[in-house]
Amino acid sequence: VKRYFKMITSAGIKVNVPKTRRTFCKKCKKHQPHKVTQYKKGKDSLYVQGKRRYDRKQSGYGGQSKPIFRKKAKTTKKIVLRLECVEPNCRSKRMLAIKRCKHFELGGDKKRKNANARCSWIGYVIILSLFTL
């Protein structure tokens, strides 16, 4: 069962994911609660082979040696969730990719049916109580 909620706003669809999720842990071999965070890319290393080669080629005279990519096609990135088991002896982590979205929210308010109707009903009760006084 997918446990994230889509909320339609004026800016488009907002995906809201709960901060905890009960799902299968491979290390514990059973369903456990997991802490959900959004995956972030780490800092690029200066010492990987490709970066060393690129820097060597760039040094000296001759300007930009390799093409700089400018024809970006996508407007969104795929959201990757990082699930961490809350069991103290386990703490195993795994990644879970969800679909592309423009607006992503972690642990926001849940979408309610007839939220506006509920507010208007409360307002009606308050006004009615003022008239009866």
Short mmCIF file of C-alpha atoms in Angstrom, two decimals:
data_model
loop_
_atom_site.label_atom_id
_atom_site.label_comp_id
_atom_site.label_asym_id
_atom_site.label_seq_id
_atom_site.Cartn_x
_atom_site.Cartn_y
_atom_site.Cartn_z
CA VAL A 1 0.00 0.00 0.00
CA LYS A 2 1.43 3.37 -0.98
CA ARG A 3 1.47 5.62 2.04
CA TYR A 4 2.05 9.04 0.62
CA PHE A 5 -0.62 11.61 -0.02
CA LYS A 6 -1.09 13.93 -2.96
CA MET A 7 -2.31 17.39 -2.12
CA ILE A 8 -3.41 19.65 -4.98
CA THR A 9 -2.37 23.26 -4.43
CA SER A 10 -2.36 26.34 -6.63
CA ALA A 11 1.27 25.53 -7.56
CA GLY A 12 0.41 21.96 -8.63
CA ILE A 13 0.48 18.55 -6.95
CA LYS A 14 2.30 18.34 -3.61
CA VAL A 15 3.42 14.89 -2.41
CA ASN A 16 3.30 14.49 1.36
CA VAL A 17 5.16 11.53 2.93
CA PRO A 18 4.87 10.55 6.64
CA LYS A 19 8.06 10.70 8.74
CA THR A 20 7.67 7.09 9.90
CA ARG A 21 6.64 3.97 8.00
CA ARG A 22 6.17 0.34 9.00
CA THR A 23 7.91 -1.72 6.35
CA PHE A 24 10.04 -4.86 5.96
CA CYS A 25 13.60 -4.76 7.33
CA LYS A 26 15.99 -7.15 5.58
CA LYS A 27 18.33 -7.35 8.58
CA CYS A 28 15.61 -7.98 11.21
CA LYS A 29 13.68 -10.15 8.69
CA LYS A 30 10.33 -8.70 9.80
CA HIS A 31 8.21 -5.57 9.50
CA GLN A 32 9.56 -2.76 11.67
CA PRO A 33 8.92 0.97 11.94
CA HIS A 34 11.39 2.95 9.81
CA LYS A 35 12.40 6.60 10.05
CA VAL A 36 11.96 8.31 6.67
CA THR A 37 14.27 11.07 5.42
CA GLN A 38 14.97 12.45 1.96
CA TYR A 39 18.20 11.24 0.33
CA LYS A 40 20.74 13.92 -0.45
CA LYS A 41 23.75 13.53 -2.73
CA GLY A 42 27.14 13.53 -1.01
CA LYS A 43 30.00 15.89 -1.79
CA ASP A 44 31.98 14.95 -4.92
CA SER A 45 35.48 13.65 -4.19
CA LEU A 46 38.44 15.48 -5.70
CA TYR A 47 40.46 12.30 -5.98
CA VAL A 48 38.34 9.98 -8.15
CA GLN A 49 39.98 8.99 -11.44
CA GLY A 50 37.60 10.96 -13.69
CA LYS A 51 38.05 14.21 -11.75
CA ARG A 52 41.87 13.81 -11.72
CA ARG A 53 41.87 13.20 -15.49
CA TYR A 54 39.55 16.17 -16.14
CA ASP A 55 41.66 18.54 -13.99
CA ARG A 56 44.86 17.38 -15.75
CA LYS A 57 43.27 18.01 -19.16
CA GLN A 58 41.94 21.43 -18.10
CA SER A 59 45.29 22.66 -16.77
CA GLY A 60 47.56 24.75 -18.95
CA TYR A 61 46.65 26.58 -22.17
CA GLY A 62 43.76 25.71 -24.41
CA GLY A 63 40.54 26.75 -22.68
CA GLN A 64 37.61 24.43 -21.97
CA SER A 65 38.58 20.95 -23.16
CA LYS A 66 35.33 19.05 -22.69
CA PRO A 67 31.77 20.12 -23.58
CA ILE A 68 29.65 21.67 -20.84
CA PHE A 69 26.16 20.12 -20.85
CA ARG A 70 23.49 22.79 -21.40
CA LYS A 71 20.46 21.02 -22.93
CA LYS A 72 18.66 20.07 -19.71
CA ALA A 73 15.38 18.27 -20.43
CA LYS A 74 13.83 17.40 -17.07
CA THR A 75 12.16 19.91 -14.76
CA THR A 76 11.97 17.58 -11.75
CA LYS A 77 14.11 15.01 -9.98
CA LYS A 78 13.03 11.58 -8.80
CA ILE A 79 12.46 11.62 -5.04
CA VAL A 80 14.51 9.04 -3.14
CA LEU A 81 13.50 8.16 0.42
CA ARG A 82 16.08 6.90 2.94
CA LEU A 83 14.49 4.38 5.31
CA GLU A 84 16.28 3.69 8.60
CA CYS A 85 15.13 0.89 10.92
CA VAL A 86 14.39 2.25 14.41
CA GLU A 87 15.40 -1.02 16.15
CA PRO A 88 18.42 -0.03 18.34
CA ASN A 89 20.49 -3.13 17.44
CA CYS A 90 19.71 -2.90 13.71
CA ARG A 91 19.69 0.68 12.34
CA SER A 92 19.97 -0.68 8.78
CA LYS A 93 19.30 1.81 6.00
CA ARG A 94 17.88 1.40 2.52
CA MET A 95 16.75 3.62 -0.31
CA LEU A 96 13.31 3.73 -1.90
CA ALA A 97 12.67 5.75 -5.07
CA ILE A 98 9.23 7.27 -5.65
CA LYS A 99 7.92 9.08 -8.73
CA ARG A 100 8.87 12.52 -9.95
CA CYS A 101 7.11 15.49 -8.39
CA LYS A 102 7.57 19.25 -8.32
CA HIS A 103 6.63 19.74 -4.66
CA PHE A 104 7.70 17.24 -2.01
CA GLU A 105 6.88 17.46 1.70
CA LEU A 106 8.00 15.19 4.53
CA GLY A 107 5.63 14.84 7.50
CA GLY A 108 3.20 17.60 6.56
CA ASP A 109 -0.47 17.83 7.58
CA LYS A 110 -2.70 15.07 6.24
CA LYS A 111 -5.23 15.93 3.56
CA ARG A 112 -8.78 15.93 4.92
CA LYS A 113 -12.01 15.50 3.02
CA ASN A 114 -14.34 18.49 3.38
CA ALA A 115 -11.83 20.50 5.45
CA ASN A 116 -13.52 23.74 4.33
CA ALA A 117 -16.99 22.39 5.19
CA ARG A 118 -15.76 21.52 8.71
CA CYS A 119 -14.43 25.07 9.23
CA SER A 120 -17.68 26.62 8.00
CA TRP A 121 -19.65 24.31 10.35
CA ILE A 122 -17.57 25.49 13.34
CA GLY A 123 -18.11 29.10 12.29
CA TYR A 124 -21.85 28.47 12.04
CA VAL A 125 -21.92 27.01 15.59
CA ILE A 126 -19.99 30.01 16.99
CA ILE A 127 -22.33 32.50 15.31
CA LEU A 128 -25.37 30.57 16.54
CA SER A 129 -24.04 30.56 20.12
CA LEU A 130 -23.49 34.34 19.96
CA PHE A 131 -27.10 34.94 18.89
CA THR A 132 -28.49 32.79 21.70
CA LEU A 133 -26.66 34.83 24.40
#
